[in-house]
JSON list of C-alpha atoms in Angstrom, two decimals:
[
{"chain": "A", "resi": 91, "resn": "ASP", "atom": "CA", "xyz": [0.18, 0.09, 0.15]},
{"chain": "A", "resi": 92, "resn": "GLY", "atom": "CA", "xyz": [1.35, 3.23, -0.74]},
{"chain": "A", "resi": 93, "resn": "GLY", "atom": "CA", "xyz": [1.58, 5.95, 1.86]},
{"chain": "A", "resi": 94, "resn": "ILE", "atom": "CA", "xyz": [3.46, 8.26, 4.12]},
{"chain": "A", "resi": 95, "resn": "THR", "atom": "CA", "xyz": [5.44, 6.78, 7.16]},
{"chain": "A", "resi": 96, "resn": "GLN", "atom": "CA", "xyz": [6.60, 9.26, 9.96]},
{"chain": "A", "resi": 97, "resn": "SER", "atom": "CA", "xyz": [8.64, 8.02, 12.88]},
{"chain": "A", "resi": 98, "resn": "PRO", "atom": "CA", "xyz": [8.86, 7.83, 15.78]},
{"chain": "A", "resi": 99, "resn": "LYS", "atom": "CA", "xyz": [5.15, 8.30, 16.67]},
{"chain": "A", "resi": 100, "resn": "TYR", "atom": "CA", "xyz": [6.30, 10.03, 20.07]},
{"chain": "A", "resi": 101, "resn": "LEU", "atom": "CA", "xyz": [9.72, 11.82, 20.74]},
{"chain": "A", "resi": 102, "resn": "PHE", "atom": "CA", "xyz": [11.06, 13.41, 23.68]},
{"chain": "A", "resi": 103, "resn": "ARG", "atom": "CA", "xyz": [13.70, 16.11, 23.66]},
{"chain": "A", "resi": 104, "resn": "LYS", "atom": "CA", "xyz": [16.13, 17.13, 26.48]},
{"chain": "A", "resi": 105, "resn": "GLU", "atom": "CA", "xyz": [17.38, 20.55, 26.85]},
{"chain": "A", "resi": 106, "resn": "GLY", "atom": "CA", "xyz": [20.11, 21.49, 24.29]},
{"chain": "A", "resi": 107, "resn": "GLN", "atom": "CA", "xyz": [19.41, 18.44, 22.29]},
{"chain": "A", "resi": 108, "resn": "ASN", "atom": "CA", "xyz": [18.77, 18.22, 18.42]},
{"chain": "A", "resi": 109, "resn": "VAL", "atom": "CA", "xyz": [16.26, 15.55, 17.45]},
{"chain": "A", "resi": 110, "resn": "THR", "atom": "CA", "xyz": [15.54, 14.13, 13.95]},
{"chain": "A", "resi": 111, "resn": "LEU", "atom": "CA", "xyz": [11.86, 13.19, 12.82]},
{"chain": "A", "resi": 112, "resn": "SER", "atom": "CA", "xyz": [11.77, 10.81, 10.02]},
{"chain": "A", "resi": 113, "resn": "CYS", "atom": "CA", "xyz": [9.35, 11.10, 6.79]},
{"chain": "A", "resi": 114, "resn": "GLU", "atom": "CA", "xyz": [9.15, 8.47, 4.00]},
{"chain": "A", "resi": 115, "resn": "GLN", "atom": "CA", "xyz": [6.78, 8.31, 1.12]},
{"chain": "A", "resi": 116, "resn": "ASN", "atom": "CA", "xyz": [6.25, 5.50, -1.36]},
{"chain": "A", "resi": 117, "resn": "LEU", "atom": "CA", "xyz": [3.81, 7.62, -3.45]},
{"chain": "A", "resi": 118, "resn": "ASN", "atom": "CA", "xyz": [6.38, 8.80, -6.18]},
{"chain": "A", "resi": 119, "resn": "HIS", "atom": "CA", "xyz": [5.46, 12.38, -5.21]},
{"chain": "A", "resi": 120, "resn": "ASP", "atom": "CA", "xyz": [7.66, 15.16, -6.19]},
{"chain": "A", "resi": 121, "resn": "ALA", "atom": "CA", "xyz": [6.96, 17.75, -3.46]},
{"chain": "A", "resi": 122, "resn": "MET", "atom": "CA", "xyz": [7.08, 16.91, 0.46]},
{"chain": "A", "resi": 123, "resn": "TYR", "atom": "CA", "xyz": [6.08, 19.18, 3.27]},
{"chain": "A", "resi": 124, "resn": "TRP", "atom": "CA", "xyz": [6.60, 19.61, 7.12]},
{"chain": "A", "resi": 125, "resn": "TYR", "atom": "CA", "xyz": [3.71, 21.30, 9.17]},
{"chain": "A", "resi": 126, "resn": "ARG", "atom": "CA", "xyz": [3.62, 21.93, 12.85]},
{"chain": "A", "resi": 127, "resn": "GLN", "atom": "CA", "xyz": [0.20, 21.73, 14.65]},
{"chain": "A", "resi": 128, "resn": "ASP", "atom": "CA", "xyz": [-0.67, 23.42, 18.04]},
{"chain": "A", "resi": 129, "resn": "PRO", "atom": "CA", "xyz": [-3.70, 23.56, 19.81]},
{"chain": "A", "resi": 130, "resn": "GLY", "atom": "CA", "xyz": [-6.16, 26.16, 18.49]},
{"chain": "A", "resi": 131, "resn": "GLN", "atom": "CA", "xyz": [-3.61, 27.22, 15.90]},
{"chain": "A", "resi": 132, "resn": "GLY", "atom": "CA", "xyz": [-4.22, 24.88, 12.96]},
{"chain": "A", "resi": 133, "resn": "LEU", "atom": "CA", "xyz": [-1.48, 23.90, 10.75]},
{"chain": "A", "resi": 134, "resn": "ARG", "atom": "CA", "xyz": [1.62, 25.98, 9.92]},
{"chain": "A", "resi": 135, "resn": "LEU", "atom": "CA", "xyz": [4.29, 25.12, 7.21]},
{"chain": "A", "resi": 136, "resn": "ILE", "atom": "CA", "xyz": [7.75, 24.72, 8.24]},
{"chain": "A", "resi": 137, "resn": "TYR", "atom": "CA", "xyz": [9.65, 23.60, 5.18]},
{"chain": "A", "resi": 138, "resn": "TYR", "atom": "CA", "xyz": [8.73, 22.26, 1.80]},
{"chain": "A", "resi": 139, "resn": "SER", "atom": "CA", "xyz": [10.67, 20.68, -0.94]},
{"chain": "A", "resi": 140, "resn": "GLN", "atom": "CA", "xyz": [9.54, 20.38, -4.62]},
{"chain": "A", "resi": 141, "resn": "ILE", "atom": "CA", "xyz": [12.50, 18.39, -6.11]},
{"chain": "A", "resi": 142, "resn": "VAL", "atom": "CA", "xyz": [15.41, 16.52, -4.65]},
{"chain": "A", "resi": 143, "resn": "ASN", "atom": "CA", "xyz": [18.26, 18.44, -3.33]},
{"chain": "A", "resi": 144, "resn": "ASP", "atom": "CA", "xyz": [16.14, 21.54, -3.12]},
{"chain": "A", "resi": 145, "resn": "PHE", "atom": "CA", "xyz": [14.04, 23.04, -0.12]},
{"chain": "A", "resi": 146, "resn": "GLN", "atom": "CA", "xyz": [12.42, 26.30, 0.87]},
{"chain": "A", "resi": 147, "resn": "LYS", "atom": "CA", "xyz": [11.40, 27.80, 4.09]},
{"chain": "A", "resi": 148, "resn": "GLY", "atom": "CA", "xyz": [7.68, 27.94, 5.07]},
{"chain": "A", "resi": 149, "resn": "ASP", "atom": "CA", "xyz": [6.15, 30.46, 7.50]},
{"chain": "A", "resi": 150, "resn": "ILE", "atom": "CA", "xyz": [7.98, 29.13, 10.66]},
{"chain": "A", "resi": 151, "resn": "ALA", "atom": "CA", "xyz": [11.23, 27.81, 9.83]},
{"chain": "A", "resi": 152, "resn": "GLU", "atom": "CA", "xyz": [13.29, 29.32, 12.59]},
{"chain": "A", "resi": 153, "resn": "GLY", "atom": "CA", "xyz": [14.79, 26.48, 14.78]},
{"chain": "A", "resi": 154, "resn": "TYR", "atom": "CA", "xyz": [14.29, 23.67, 12.39]},
{"chain": "A", "resi": 155, "resn": "SER", "atom": "CA", "xyz": [16.35, 22.29, 9.42]},
{"chain": "A", "resi": 156, "resn": "VAL", "atom": "CA", "xyz": [15.72, 19.82, 6.69]},
{"chain": "A", "resi": 157, "resn": "SER", "atom": "CA", "xyz": [17.29, 17.79, 3.76]},
{"chain": "A", "resi": 158, "resn": "ARG", "atom": "CA", "xyz": [16.03, 16.00, 0.56]},
{"chain": "A", "resi": 159, "resn": "GLU", "atom": "CA", "xyz": [18.80, 13.84, -0.52]},
{"chain": "A", "resi": 160, "resn": "LYS", "atom": "CA", "xyz": [16.15, 11.26, -1.93]},
{"chain": "A", "resi": 161, "resn": "LYS", "atom": "CA", "xyz": [12.90, 11.56, -3.52]},
{"chain": "A", "resi": 162, "resn": "GLU", "atom": "CA", "xyz": [11.23, 9.34, -0.83]},
{"chain": "A", "resi": 163, "resn": "SER", "atom": "CA", "xyz": [12.83, 10.95, 2.19]},
{"chain": "A", "resi": 164, "resn": "PHE", "atom": "CA", "xyz": [12.26, 14.38, 3.72]},
{"chain": "A", "resi": 165, "resn": "PRO", "atom": "CA", "xyz": [13.61, 14.29, 7.41]},
{"chain": "A", "resi": 166, "resn": "LEU", "atom": "CA", "xyz": [13.17, 17.19, 9.73]},
{"chain": "A", "resi": 167, "resn": "THR", "atom": "CA", "xyz": [15.57, 18.20, 12.54]},
{"chain": "A", "resi": 168, "resn": "VAL", "atom": "CA", "xyz": [14.44, 20.28, 15.46]},
{"chain": "A", "resi": 169, "resn": "THR", "atom": "CA", "xyz": [17.49, 22.13, 16.81]},
{"chain": "A", "resi": 170, "resn": "SER", "atom": "CA", "xyz": [18.11, 23.40, 20.14]},
{"chain": "A", "resi": 171, "resn": "ALA", "atom": "CA", "xyz": [17.51, 26.98, 18.64]},
{"chain": "A", "resi": 172, "resn": "GLN", "atom": "CA", "xyz": [13.86, 26.03, 18.68]},
{"chain": "A", "resi": 173, "resn": "LYS", "atom": "CA", "xyz": [12.80, 27.20, 22.20]},
{"chain": "A", "resi": 174, "resn": "ASN", "atom": "CA", "xyz": [9.12, 25.89, 22.07]},
{"chain": "A", "resi": 175, "resn": "PRO", "atom": "CA", "xyz": [9.28, 22.45, 20.37]},
{"chain": "A", "resi": 176, "resn": "THR", "atom": "CA", "xyz": [6.40, 20.97, 22.06]},
{"chain": "A", "resi": 177, "resn": "ALA", "atom": "CA", "xyz": [3.93, 20.11, 19.25]},
{"chain": "A", "resi": 178, "resn": "PHE", "atom": "CA", "xyz": [2.32, 17.62, 16.70]},
{"chain": "A", "resi": 179, "resn": "TYR", "atom": "CA", "xyz": [4.49, 17.46, 13.53]},
{"chain": "A", "resi": 180, "resn": "LEU", "atom": "CA", "xyz": [2.80, 16.37, 10.38]},
{"chain": "A", "resi": 181, "resn": "CYS", "atom": "CA", "xyz": [4.57, 15.46, 6.85]},
{"chain": "A", "resi": 182, "resn": "ALA", "atom": "CA", "xyz": [2.79, 15.50, 3.75]},
{"chain": "A", "resi": 183, "resn": "SER", "atom": "CA", "xyz": [3.46, 14.83, 0.22]},
{"chain": "A", "resi": 184, "resn": "SER", "atom": "CA", "xyz": [1.78, 15.70, -3.35]},
{"chain": "A", "resi": 185, "resn": "MET", "atom": "CA", "xyz": [2.73, 15.89, -6.90]},
{"chain": "A", "resi": 186, "resn": "ASP", "atom": "CA", "xyz": [3.94, 19.32, -7.68]},
{"chain": "A", "resi": 187, "resn": "ARG", "atom": "CA", "xyz": [1.04, 20.37, -10.15]},
{"chain": "A", "resi": 188, "resn": "PRO", "atom": "CA", "xyz": [-2.33, 22.10, -9.82]},
{"chain": "A", "resi": 189, "resn": "TYR", "atom": "CA", "xyz": [-5.26, 20.29, -8.50]},
{"chain": "A", "resi": 190, "resn": "GLN", "atom": "CA", "xyz": [-3.33, 17.60, -6.71]},
{"chain": "A", "resi": 191, "resn": "PRO", "atom": "CA", "xyz": [-4.39, 16.51, -3.32]},
{"chain": "A", "resi": 192, "resn": "GLN", "atom": "CA", "xyz": [-1.99, 16.38, -0.37]},
{"chain": "A", "resi": 193, "resn": "HIS", "atom": "CA", "xyz": [-1.60, 13.18, 1.48]},
{"chain": "A", "resi": 194, "resn": "PHE", "atom": "CA", "xyz": [-0.50, 13.03, 5.14]},
{"chain": "A", "resi": 195, "resn": "GLY", "atom": "CA", "xyz": [1.43, 10.85, 7.45]},
{"chain": "A", "resi": 196, "resn": "ASP", "atom": "CA", "xyz": [-0.01, 9.96, 11.16]},
{"chain": "A", "resi": 197, "resn": "GLY", "atom": "CA", "xyz": [2.45, 12.58, 12.80]},
{"chain": "A", "resi": 198, "resn": "THR", "atom": "CA", "xyz": [4.91, 12.67, 15.50]},
{"chain": "A", "resi": 199, "resn": "ARG", "atom": "CA", "xyz": [4.21, 14.23, 18.97]},
{"chain": "A", "resi": 200, "resn": "LEU", "atom": "CA", "xyz": [7.47, 15.89, 20.33]},
{"chain": "A", "resi": 201, "resn": "SER", "atom": "CA", "xyz": [7.53, 16.89, 23.76]},
{"chain": "A", "resi": 202, "resn": "ILE", "atom": "CA", "xyz": [10.33, 18.47, 26.16]},
{"chain": "A", "resi": 203, "resn": "LEU", "atom": "CA", "xyz": [11.59, 16.41, 29.05]},
{"chain": "B", "resi": 1467, "resn": "LYS", "atom": "CA", "xyz": [-1.43, 37.01, 2.75]},
{"chain": "B", "resi": 1468, "resn": "GLN", "atom": "CA", "xyz": [-3.96, 34.46, 2.66]},
{"chain": "B", "resi": 1469, "resn": "GLU", "atom": "CA", "xyz": [-6.17, 33.79, 5.65]},
{"chain": "B", "resi": 1470, "resn": "VAL", "atom": "CA", "xyz": [-8.60, 31.01, 5.92]},
{"chain": "B", "resi": 1471, "resn": "THR", "atom": "CA", "xyz": [-11.39, 31.09, 8.77]},
{"chain": "B", "resi": 1472, "resn": "GLN", "atom": "CA", "xyz": [-13.67, 28.07, 9.66]},
{"chain": "B", "resi": 1473, "resn": "ILE", "atom": "CA", "xyz": [-17.06, 28.43, 11.39]},
{"chain": "B", "resi": 1474, "resn": "PRO", "atom": "CA", "xyz": [-18.10, 27.29, 13.69]},
{"chain": "B", "resi": 1475, "resn": "ALA", "atom": "CA", "xyz": [-15.13, 26.14, 15.84]},
{"chain": "B", "resi": 1476, "resn": "ALA", "atom": "CA", "xyz": [-17.12, 23.47, 17.41]},
{"chain": "B", "resi": 1477, "resn": "LEU", "atom": "CA", "xyz": [-20.50, 21.79, 16.56]},
{"chain": "B", "resi": 1478, "resn": "SER", "atom": "CA", "xyz": [-22.48, 19.20, 18.64]},
{"chain": "B", "resi": 1479, "resn": "VAL", "atom": "CA", "xyz": [-25.26, 17.32, 16.95]},
{"chain": "B", "resi": 1480, "resn": "PRO", "atom": "CA", "xyz": [-27.55, 14.32, 17.48]},
{"chain": "B", "resi": 1481, "resn": "GLU", "atom": "CA", "xyz": [-27.13, 11.64, 15.14]},
{"chain": "B", "resi": 1482, "resn": "GLY", "atom": "CA", "xyz": [-28.98, 11.76, 11.84]},
{"chain": "B", "resi": 1483, "resn": "GLU", "atom": "CA", "xyz": [-28.92, 15.40, 11.55]},
{"chain": "B", "resi": 1484, "resn": "ASN", "atom": "CA", "xyz": [-27.72, 17.23, 8.34]},
{"chain": "B", "resi": 1485, "resn": "LEU", "atom": "CA", "xyz": [-24.97, 19.69, 8.95]},
{"chain": "B", "resi": 1486, "resn": "VAL", "atom": "CA", "xyz": [-23.03, 22.37, 7.26]},
{"chain": "B", "resi": 1487, "resn": "LEU", "atom": "CA", "xyz": [-19.45, 23.51, 7.99]},
{"chain": "B", "resi": 1488, "resn": "ASN", "atom": "CA", "xyz": [-18.10, 26.73, 6.60]},
{"chain": "B", "resi": 1489, "resn": "CYS", "atom": "CA", "xyz": [-14.91, 27.85, 5.25]},
{"chain": "B", "resi": 1490, "resn": "SER", "atom": "CA", "xyz": [-13.89, 31.28, 4.07]},
{"chain": "B", "resi": 1491, "resn": "PHE", "atom": "CA", "xyz": [-10.65, 32.49, 2.61]},
{"chain": "B", "resi": 1492, "resn": "THR", "atom": "CA", "xyz": [-9.35, 36.08, 1.66]},
{"chain": "B", "resi": 1493, "resn": "ASP", "atom": "CA", "xyz": [-7.46, 35.81, -1.53]},
{"chain": "B", "resi": 1494, "resn": "SER", "atom": "CA", "xyz": [-9.71, 34.04, -4.35]},
{"chain": "B", "resi": 1495, "resn": "ALA", "atom": "CA", "xyz": [-6.55, 33.34, -6.61]},
{"chain": "B", "resi": 1496, "resn": "ILE", "atom": "CA", "xyz": [-6.40, 29.61, -5.71]},
{"chain": "B", "resi": 1497, "resn": "TYR", "atom": "CA", "xyz": [-6.19, 26.49, -7.71]},
{"chain": "B", "resi": 1498, "resn": "ASN", "atom": "CA", "xyz": [-8.26, 24.27, -5.58]},
{"chain": "B", "resi": 1499, "resn": "LEU", "atom": "CA", "xyz": [-9.71, 23.76, -1.94]},
{"chain": "B", "resi": 1500, "resn": "GLN", "atom": "CA", "xyz": [-9.20, 20.75, -0.13]},
{"chain": "B", "resi": 1501, "resn": "TRP", "atom": "CA", "xyz": [-11.30, 19.37, 2.93]},
{"chain": "B", "resi": 1502, "resn": "PHE", "atom": "CA", "xyz": [-9.82, 17.00, 5.47]},
{"chain": "B", "resi": 1503, "resn": "ARG", "atom": "CA", "xyz": [-10.76, 14.94, 8.39]},
{"chain": "B", "resi": 1504, "resn": "GLN", "atom": "CA", "xyz": [-8.54, 14.66, 11.60]},
{"chain": "B", "resi": 1505, "resn": "ASP", "atom": "CA", "xyz": [-9.20, 12.02, 14.31]},
{"chain": "B", "resi": 1506, "resn": "PRO", "atom": "CA", "xyz": [-7.56, 12.77, 17.73]},
{"chain": "B", "resi": 1507, "resn": "GLY", "atom": "CA", "xyz": [-3.85, 12.14, 17.55]},
{"chain": "B", "resi": 1508, "resn": "LYS", "atom": "CA", "xyz": [-3.75, 11.10, 14.04]},
{"chain": "B", "resi": 1509, "resn": "GLY", "atom": "CA", "xyz": [-2.70, 12.68, 10.65]},
{"chain": "B", "resi": 1510, "resn": "LEU", "atom": "CA", "xyz": [-5.08, 14.31, 8.22]},
{"chain": "B", "resi": 1511, "resn": "THR", "atom": "CA", "xyz": [-7.31, 12.32, 5.75]},
{"chain": "B", "resi": 1512, "resn": "SER", "atom": "CA", "xyz": [-8.17, 14.12, 2.56]},
{"chain": "B", "resi": 1513, "resn": "LEU", "atom": "CA", "xyz": [-11.92, 14.11, 2.00]},
{"chain": "B", "resi": 1514, "resn": "LEU", "atom": "CA", "xyz": [-12.60, 16.00, -1.04]},
{"chain": "B", "resi": 1515, "resn": "LEU", "atom": "CA", "xyz": [-10.73, 18.52, -3.44]},
{"chain": "B", "resi": 1516, "resn": "ILE", "atom": "CA", "xyz": [-12.45, 20.95, -5.52]},
{"chain": "B", "resi": 1517, "resn": "GLN", "atom": "CA", "xyz": [-10.75, 22.42, -8.41]},
{"chain": "B", "resi": 1518, "resn": "SER", "atom": "CA", "xyz": [-11.11, 26.28, -8.79]},
{"chain": "B", "resi": 1519, "resn": "SER", "atom": "CA", "xyz": [-13.35, 25.63, -12.04]},
{"chain": "B", "resi": 1520, "resn": "GLN", "atom": "CA", "xyz": [-15.74, 23.34, -10.12]},
{"chain": "B", "resi": 1521, "resn": "ARG", "atom": "CA", "xyz": [-18.71, 24.45, -8.07]},
{"chain": "B", "resi": 1522, "resn": "GLU", "atom": "CA", "xyz": [-19.42, 21.06, -6.27]},
{"chain": "B", "resi": 1523, "resn": "GLN", "atom": "CA", "xyz": [-17.70, 17.60, -5.25]},
{"chain": "B", "resi": 1524, "resn": "THR", "atom": "CA", "xyz": [-19.46, 14.68, -3.74]},
{"chain": "B", "resi": 1525, "resn": "SER", "atom": "CA", "xyz": [-18.31, 11.65, -1.91]},
{"chain": "B", "resi": 1526, "resn": "GLY", "atom": "CA", "xyz": [-20.81, 9.44, -0.31]},
{"chain": "B", "resi": 1527, "resn": "ARG", "atom": "CA", "xyz": [-22.68, 11.35, 2.38]},
{"chain": "B", "resi": 1528, "resn": "LEU", "atom": "CA", "xyz": [-20.33, 14.50, 1.88]},
{"chain": "B", "resi": 1529, "resn": "ASN", "atom": "CA", "xyz": [-20.80, 17.16, -0.56]},
{"chain": "B", "resi": 1530, "resn": "ALA", "atom": "CA", "xyz": [-18.44, 20.24, -0.80]},
{"chain": "B", "resi": 1531, "resn": "SER", "atom": "CA", "xyz": [-19.15, 23.38, -2.70]},
{"chain": "B", "resi": 1532, "resn": "LEU", "atom": "CA", "xyz": [-16.93, 26.25, -3.70]},
{"chain": "B", "resi": 1533, "resn": "ASP", "atom": "CA", "xyz": [-17.76, 29.94, -4.51]},
{"chain": "B", "resi": 1534, "resn": "LYS", "atom": "CA", "xyz": [-14.46, 31.36, -5.59]},
{"chain": "B", "resi": 1535, "resn": "SER", "atom": "CA", "xyz": [-15.62, 34.81, -6.16]},
{"chain": "B", "resi": 1536, "resn": "SER", "atom": "CA", "xyz": [-17.06, 35.15, -2.69]},
{"chain": "B", "resi": 1537, "resn": "GLY", "atom": "CA", "xyz": [-14.25, 33.10, -1.08]},
{"chain": "B", "resi": 1538, "resn": "ARG", "atom": "CA", "xyz": [-16.38, 30.60, 0.33]},
{"chain": "B", "resi": 1539, "resn": "SER", "atom": "CA", "xyz": [-16.68, 26.79, 0.42]},
{"chain": "B", "resi": 1540, "resn": "THR", "atom": "CA", "xyz": [-19.10, 24.61, 2.56]},
{"chain": "B", "resi": 1541, "resn": "LEU", "atom": "CA", "xyz": [-19.02, 20.94, 3.53]},
{"chain": "B", "resi": 1542, "resn": "TYR", "atom": "CA", "xyz": [-22.30, 19.32, 3.82]},
{"chain": "B", "resi": 1543, "resn": "ILE", "atom": "CA", "xyz": [-22.51, 16.00, 5.93]},
{"chain": "B", "resi": 1544, "resn": "ALA", "atom": "CA", "xyz": [-25.98, 14.19, 5.38]},
{"chain": "B", "resi": 1545, "resn": "ALA", "atom": "CA", "xyz": [-27.53, 11.82, 7.95]},
{"chain": "B", "resi": 1546, "resn": "SER", "atom": "CA", "xyz": [-24.58, 12.26, 10.41]},
{"chain": "B", "resi": 1547, "resn": "GLN", "atom": "CA", "xyz": [-23.29, 9.45, 12.48]},
{"chain": "B", "resi": 1548, "resn": "PRO", "atom": "CA", "xyz": [-21.26, 9.06, 15.62]},
{"chain": "B", "resi": 1549, "resn": "GLY", "atom": "CA", "xyz": [-18.25, 7.95, 13.44]},
{"chain": "B", "resi": 1550, "resn": "ASP", "atom": "CA", "xyz": [-18.31, 11.22, 11.90]},
{"chain": "B", "resi": 1551, "resn": "SER", "atom": "CA", "xyz": [-16.94, 12.96, 15.06]},
{"chain": "B", "resi": 1552, "resn": "ALA", "atom": "CA", "xyz": [-13.67, 14.30, 14.13]},
{"chain": "B", "resi": 1553, "resn": "THR", "atom": "CA", "xyz": [-11.92, 17.71, 13.32]},
{"chain": "B", "resi": 1554, "resn": "TYR", "atom": "CA", "xyz": [-12.61, 18.99, 9.88]},
{"chain": "B", "resi": 1555, "resn": "LEU", "atom": "CA", "xyz": [-10.17, 21.28, 8.29]},
{"chain": "B", "resi": 1556, "resn": "CYS", "atom": "CA", "xyz": [-10.17, 23.11, 4.88]},
{"chain": "B", "resi": 1557, "resn": "ALA", "atom": "CA", "xyz": [-7.06, 24.36, 3.07]},
{"chain": "B", "resi": 1558, "resn": "VAL", "atom": "CA", "xyz": [-6.00, 26.17, 0.05]},
{"chain": "B", "resi": 1559, "resn": "PRO", "atom": "CA", "xyz": [-2.86, 26.40, -1.97]},
{"chain": "B", "resi": 1560, "resn": "ASN", "atom": "CA", "xyz": [-2.18, 29.98, -3.21]},
{"chain": "B", "resi": 1561, "resn": "ALA", "atom": "CA", "xyz": [-1.93, 30.47, -7.06]},
{"chain": "B", "resi": 1562, "resn": "GLY", "atom": "CA", "xyz": [0.92, 32.76, -6.61]},
{"chain": "B", "resi": 1563, "resn": "GLY", "atom": "CA", "xyz": [4.71, 31.59, -6.20]},
{"chain": "B", "resi": 1564, "resn": "THR", "atom": "CA", "xyz": [6.28, 28.54, -7.60]},
{"chain": "B", "resi": 1565, "resn": "SER", "atom": "CA", "xyz": [4.90, 25.89, -5.39]},
{"chain": "B", "resi": 1566, "resn": "TYR", "atom": "CA", "xyz": [1.39, 24.29, -6.07]},
{"chain": "B", "resi": 1567, "resn": "GLY", "atom": "CA", "xyz": [1.03, 22.64, -2.70]},
{"chain": "B", "resi": 1568, "resn": "LYS", "atom": "CA", "xyz": [1.91, 25.43, 0.18]},
{"chain": "B", "resi": 1569, "resn": "LEU", "atom": "CA", "xyz": [-1.49, 25.12, 1.90]},
{"chain": "B", "resi": 1570, "resn": "THR", "atom": "CA", "xyz": [-2.86, 27.81, 4.22]},
{"chain": "B", "resi": 1571, "resn": "PHE", "atom": "CA", "xyz": [-5.12, 25.91, 6.70]},
{"chain": "B", "resi": 1572, "resn": "GLY", "atom": "CA", "xyz": [-8.21, 27.05, 8.67]},
{"chain": "B", "resi": 1573, "resn": "GLN", "atom": "CA", "xyz": [-8.21, 26.24, 12.38]},
{"chain": "B", "resi": 1574, "resn": "GLY", "atom": "CA", "xyz": [-10.96, 23.50, 11.93]},
{"chain": "B", "resi": 1575, "resn": "THR", "atom": "CA", "xyz": [-14.35, 22.68, 13.16]},
{"chain": "B", "resi": 1576, "resn": "ILE", "atom": "CA", "xyz": [-14.57, 20.15, 16.05]},
{"chain": "B", "resi": 1577, "resn": "LEU", "atom": "CA", "xyz": [-17.72, 18.01, 15.10]},
{"chain": "B", "resi": 1578, "resn": "THR", "atom": "CA", "xyz": [-19.40, 15.80, 17.79]},
{"chain": "B", "resi": 1579, "resn": "VAL", "atom": "CA", "xyz": [-22.27, 13.57, 16.80]},
{"chain": "B", "resi": 1580, "resn": "HIS", "atom": "CA", "xyz": [-24.31, 12.08, 19.68]},
{"chain": "B", "resi": 1581, "resn": "PRO", "atom": "CA", "xyz": [-25.94, 8.60, 19.37]}
]
């Protein structure tokens, strides 16, 4: 079955630590996205990538970094510079053309220890 | 900058009722509008995508309409069931820029259907 796999489901970060969230898709989609969801605030775009080896900042990129070395994979690193990392992180993918639906993974919940 | 608003923020209805969820957006230059469902602690499931040239899209008991000129979309759920209880979100990609998939989301409507 095609889909998007996010891991881990739950993640805990210590003070000063960088953590990496995994996102893998087997839908052969060109574009991949990372969103952050906070209670009562909807989803906000962190980073997106339209093609391998290229990515762009979204609305709230500070304190985060990404890479896109393979079409199937788009890992997100939450760095120690992100002072309020506790949130639900969602990865998505789509074909980078008009009228194409976006598909989502099941999310990773990140908390501070 | 695109802004998306969903009304109401929460809705509680008895089973069997027909209901309407509203979504409005400020910039009508969109390619399409997508409705999603989110169960607690889960990712988003795509329900319907309406292209900018379409007025309606239907899937089972769900019907979504789009009035691009007035910046509005509605999601109609017929004969609601307890299993419909979830958060419903709408999202639009802006027509400007180089990416077709940069979505702006509304804050969602939390739906509870009582048996």
